[in-house]
JSON list of C-alpha atoms and ligand atoms in Angstrom, two decimals:
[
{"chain": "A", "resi": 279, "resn": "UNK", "atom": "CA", "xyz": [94.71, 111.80, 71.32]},
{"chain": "A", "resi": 280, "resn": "UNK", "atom": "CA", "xyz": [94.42, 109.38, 74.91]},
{"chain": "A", "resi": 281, "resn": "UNK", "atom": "CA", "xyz": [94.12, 105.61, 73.99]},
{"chain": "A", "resi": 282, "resn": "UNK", "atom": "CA", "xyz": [92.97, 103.32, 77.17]},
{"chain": "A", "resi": 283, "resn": "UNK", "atom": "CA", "xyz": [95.72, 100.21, 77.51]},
{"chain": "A", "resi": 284, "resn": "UNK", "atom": "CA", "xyz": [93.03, 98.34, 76.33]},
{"chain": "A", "resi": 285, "resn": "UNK", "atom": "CA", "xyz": [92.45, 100.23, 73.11]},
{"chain": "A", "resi": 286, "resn": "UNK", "atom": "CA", "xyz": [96.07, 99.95, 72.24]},
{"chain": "A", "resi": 287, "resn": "UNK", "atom": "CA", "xyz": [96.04, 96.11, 73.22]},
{"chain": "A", "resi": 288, "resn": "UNK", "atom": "CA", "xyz": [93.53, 96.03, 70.49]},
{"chain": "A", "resi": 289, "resn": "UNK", "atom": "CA", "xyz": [95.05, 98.25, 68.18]},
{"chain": "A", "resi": 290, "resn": "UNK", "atom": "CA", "xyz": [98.00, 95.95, 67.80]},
{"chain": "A", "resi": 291, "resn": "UNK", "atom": "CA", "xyz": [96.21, 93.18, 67.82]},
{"chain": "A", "resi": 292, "resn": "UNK", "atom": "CA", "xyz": [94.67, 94.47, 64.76]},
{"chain": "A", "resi": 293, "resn": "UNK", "atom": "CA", "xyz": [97.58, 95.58, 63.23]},
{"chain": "A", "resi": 294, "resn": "UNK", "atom": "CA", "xyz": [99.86, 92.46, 64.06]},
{"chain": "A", "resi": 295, "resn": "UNK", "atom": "CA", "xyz": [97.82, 89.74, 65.46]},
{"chain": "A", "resi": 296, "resn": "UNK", "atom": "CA", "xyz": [98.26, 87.32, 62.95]},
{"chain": "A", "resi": 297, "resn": "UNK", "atom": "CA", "xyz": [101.92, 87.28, 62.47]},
{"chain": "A", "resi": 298, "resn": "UNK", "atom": "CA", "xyz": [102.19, 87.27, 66.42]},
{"chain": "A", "resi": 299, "resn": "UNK", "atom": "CA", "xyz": [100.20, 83.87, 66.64]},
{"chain": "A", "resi": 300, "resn": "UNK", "atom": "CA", "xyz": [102.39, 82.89, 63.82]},
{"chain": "A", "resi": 301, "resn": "UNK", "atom": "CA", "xyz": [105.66, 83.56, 65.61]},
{"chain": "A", "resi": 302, "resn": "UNK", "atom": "CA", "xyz": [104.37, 81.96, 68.55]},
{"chain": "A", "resi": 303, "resn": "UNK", "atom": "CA", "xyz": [104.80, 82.86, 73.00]},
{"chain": "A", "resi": 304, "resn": "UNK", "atom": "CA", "xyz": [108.72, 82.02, 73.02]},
{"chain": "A", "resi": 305, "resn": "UNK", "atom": "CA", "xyz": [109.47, 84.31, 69.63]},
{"chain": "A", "resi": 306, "resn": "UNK", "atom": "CA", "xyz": [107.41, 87.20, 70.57]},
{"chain": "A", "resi": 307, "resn": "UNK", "atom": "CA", "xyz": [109.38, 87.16, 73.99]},
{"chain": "A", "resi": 308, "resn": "UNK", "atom": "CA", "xyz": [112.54, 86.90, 72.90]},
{"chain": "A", "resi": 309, "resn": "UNK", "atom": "CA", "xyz": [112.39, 90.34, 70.90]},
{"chain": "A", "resi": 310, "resn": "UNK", "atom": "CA", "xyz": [110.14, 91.54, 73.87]},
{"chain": "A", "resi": 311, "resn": "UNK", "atom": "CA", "xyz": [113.83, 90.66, 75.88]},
{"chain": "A", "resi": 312, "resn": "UNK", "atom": "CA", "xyz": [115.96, 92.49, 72.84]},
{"chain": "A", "resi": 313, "resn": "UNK", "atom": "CA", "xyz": [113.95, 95.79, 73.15]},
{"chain": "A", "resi": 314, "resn": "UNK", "atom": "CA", "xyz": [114.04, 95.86, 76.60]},
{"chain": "A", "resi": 315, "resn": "UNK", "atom": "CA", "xyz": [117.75, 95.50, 75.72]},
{"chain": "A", "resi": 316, "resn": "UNK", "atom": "CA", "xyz": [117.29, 98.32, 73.20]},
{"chain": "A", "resi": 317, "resn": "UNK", "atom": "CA", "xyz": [115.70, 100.36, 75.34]},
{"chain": "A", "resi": 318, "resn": "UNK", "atom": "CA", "xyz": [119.03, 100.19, 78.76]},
{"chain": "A", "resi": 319, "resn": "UNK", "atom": "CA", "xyz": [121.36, 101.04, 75.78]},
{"chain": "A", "resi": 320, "resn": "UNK", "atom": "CA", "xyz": [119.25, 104.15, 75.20]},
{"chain": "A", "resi": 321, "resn": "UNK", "atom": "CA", "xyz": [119.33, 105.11, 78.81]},
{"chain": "A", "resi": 322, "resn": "UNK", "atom": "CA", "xyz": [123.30, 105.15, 78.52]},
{"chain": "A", "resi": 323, "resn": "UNK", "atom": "CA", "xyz": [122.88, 108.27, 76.36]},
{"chain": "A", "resi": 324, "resn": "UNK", "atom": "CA", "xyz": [120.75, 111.41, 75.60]},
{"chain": "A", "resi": 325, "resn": "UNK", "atom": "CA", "xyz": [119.05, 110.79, 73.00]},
{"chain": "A", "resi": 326, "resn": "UNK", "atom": "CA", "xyz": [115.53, 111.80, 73.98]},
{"chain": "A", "resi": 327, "resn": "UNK", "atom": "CA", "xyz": [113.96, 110.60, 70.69]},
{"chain": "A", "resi": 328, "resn": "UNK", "atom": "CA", "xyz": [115.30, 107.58, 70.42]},
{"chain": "A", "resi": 329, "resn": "UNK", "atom": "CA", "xyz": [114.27, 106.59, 73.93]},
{"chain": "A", "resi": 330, "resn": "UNK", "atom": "CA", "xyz": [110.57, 107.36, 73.65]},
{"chain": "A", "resi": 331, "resn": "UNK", "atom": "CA", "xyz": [110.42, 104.93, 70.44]},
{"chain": "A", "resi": 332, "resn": "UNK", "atom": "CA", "xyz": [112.50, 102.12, 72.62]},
{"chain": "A", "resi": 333, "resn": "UNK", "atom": "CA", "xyz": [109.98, 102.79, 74.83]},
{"chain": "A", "resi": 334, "resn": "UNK", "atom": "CA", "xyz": [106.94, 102.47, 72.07]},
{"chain": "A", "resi": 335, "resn": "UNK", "atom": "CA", "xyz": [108.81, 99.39, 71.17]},
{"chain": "A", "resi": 336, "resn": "UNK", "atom": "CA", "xyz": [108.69, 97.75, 74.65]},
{"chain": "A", "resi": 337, "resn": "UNK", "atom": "CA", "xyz": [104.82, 98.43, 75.18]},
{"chain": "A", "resi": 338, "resn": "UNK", "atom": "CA", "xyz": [104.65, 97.37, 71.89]},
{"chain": "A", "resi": 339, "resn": "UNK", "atom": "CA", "xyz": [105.73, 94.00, 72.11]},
{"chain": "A", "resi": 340, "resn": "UNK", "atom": "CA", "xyz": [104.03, 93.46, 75.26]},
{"chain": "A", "resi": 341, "resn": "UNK", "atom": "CA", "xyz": [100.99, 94.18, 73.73]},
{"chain": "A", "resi": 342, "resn": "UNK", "atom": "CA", "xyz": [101.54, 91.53, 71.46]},
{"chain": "A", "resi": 343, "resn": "UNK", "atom": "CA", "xyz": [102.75, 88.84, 73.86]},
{"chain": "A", "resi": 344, "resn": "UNK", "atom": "CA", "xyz": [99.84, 89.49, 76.05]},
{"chain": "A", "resi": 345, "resn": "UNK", "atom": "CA", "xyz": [97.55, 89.18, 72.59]},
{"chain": "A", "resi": 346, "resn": "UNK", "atom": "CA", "xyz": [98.81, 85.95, 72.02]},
{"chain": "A", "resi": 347, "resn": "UNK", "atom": "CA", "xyz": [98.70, 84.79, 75.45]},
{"chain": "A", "resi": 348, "resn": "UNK", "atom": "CA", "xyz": [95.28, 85.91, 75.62]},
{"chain": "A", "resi": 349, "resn": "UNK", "atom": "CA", "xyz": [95.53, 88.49, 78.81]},
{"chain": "A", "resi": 350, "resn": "UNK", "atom": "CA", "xyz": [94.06, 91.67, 79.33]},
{"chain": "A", "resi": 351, "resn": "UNK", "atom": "CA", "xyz": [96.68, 94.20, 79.90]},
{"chain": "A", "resi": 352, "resn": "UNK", "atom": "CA", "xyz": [94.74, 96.86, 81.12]},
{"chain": "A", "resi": 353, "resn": "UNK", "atom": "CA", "xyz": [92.72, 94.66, 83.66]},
{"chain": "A", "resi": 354, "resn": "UNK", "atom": "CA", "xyz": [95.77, 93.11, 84.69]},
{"chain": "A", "resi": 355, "resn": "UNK", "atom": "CA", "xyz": [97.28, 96.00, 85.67]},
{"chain": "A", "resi": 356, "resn": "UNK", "atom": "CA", "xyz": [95.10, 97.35, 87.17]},
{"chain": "A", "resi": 357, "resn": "UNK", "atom": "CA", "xyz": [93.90, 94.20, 89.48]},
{"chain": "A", "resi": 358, "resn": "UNK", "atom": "CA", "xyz": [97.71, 94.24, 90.43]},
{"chain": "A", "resi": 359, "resn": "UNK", "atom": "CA", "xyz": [97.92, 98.03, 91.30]},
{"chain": "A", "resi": 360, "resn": "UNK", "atom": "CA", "xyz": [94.74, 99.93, 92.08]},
{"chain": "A", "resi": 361, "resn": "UNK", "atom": "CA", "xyz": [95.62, 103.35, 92.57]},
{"chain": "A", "resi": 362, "resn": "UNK", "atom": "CA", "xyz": [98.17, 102.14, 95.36]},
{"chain": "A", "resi": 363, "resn": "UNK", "atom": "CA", "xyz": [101.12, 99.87, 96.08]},
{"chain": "A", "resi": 364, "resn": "UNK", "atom": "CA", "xyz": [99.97, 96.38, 96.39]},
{"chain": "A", "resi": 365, "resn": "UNK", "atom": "CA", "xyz": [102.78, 96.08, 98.95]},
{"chain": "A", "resi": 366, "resn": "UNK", "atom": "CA", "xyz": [101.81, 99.22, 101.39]},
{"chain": "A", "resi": 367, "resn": "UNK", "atom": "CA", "xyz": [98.33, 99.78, 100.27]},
{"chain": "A", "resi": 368, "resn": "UNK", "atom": "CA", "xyz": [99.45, 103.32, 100.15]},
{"chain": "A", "resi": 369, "resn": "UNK", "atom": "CA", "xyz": [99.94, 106.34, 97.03]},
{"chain": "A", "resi": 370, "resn": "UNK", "atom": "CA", "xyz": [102.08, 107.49, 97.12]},
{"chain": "A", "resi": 371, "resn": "UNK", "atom": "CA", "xyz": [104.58, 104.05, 98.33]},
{"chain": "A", "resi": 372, "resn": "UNK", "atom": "CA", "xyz": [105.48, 104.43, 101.74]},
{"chain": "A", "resi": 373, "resn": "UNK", "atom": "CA", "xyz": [107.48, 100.82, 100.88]},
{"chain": "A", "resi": 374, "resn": "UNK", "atom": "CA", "xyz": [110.97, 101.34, 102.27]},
{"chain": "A", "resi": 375, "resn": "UNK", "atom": "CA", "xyz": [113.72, 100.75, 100.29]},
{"chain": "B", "resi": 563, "resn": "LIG", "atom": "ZN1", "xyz": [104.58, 100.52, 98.78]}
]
């Protein structure tokens, strides 16, 4: 099943909007910062499993910062990278490192 960014934007806004408002901007980034967290310990091992749902809870949490914030993930993202490196203009990057 594909979701757009947008559709799971609203799908969590649905699911968790209410309790995100509730916790408030500052709250809802600070476990947006201990996932993130949860999600470089992963890296350190193998654990394939575990790593995919550190990374469903990252997305996850920035889906609900930007619903309480009131931004539009998908258009954001994609005004700041359209098919290319802002930086270069180019896909793939010819940035160097
Ligand atoms: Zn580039």
């Amino acid at each position: 099943m594909f979701m757009h960014i947008s559709e799971f934007q609203e799908m969590m806004k649905q699911i968790y909007f209410k309790r995100d408002s509730e916790r408030g901007i500052k709250g809802t980034f600070n476990w947006l910062v201990d996932e993130v967290a949860e999600l470089g310990e992963e890296l350190k091992g193998n654990d394939r499993i575990a790593t995919e749902k550190e990374f469903a809870d990252v997305i996850a949490w920035i889906a609900s910062l930007a619903n309480i914030m009131g931004i539009d993930l998908e258009k954001a993202a994609l005004n700041k990278y359209p098919h290319k490196c802002p930086k270069c203009n180019a896909s793939p990057c010819q940035c160097t490192f």
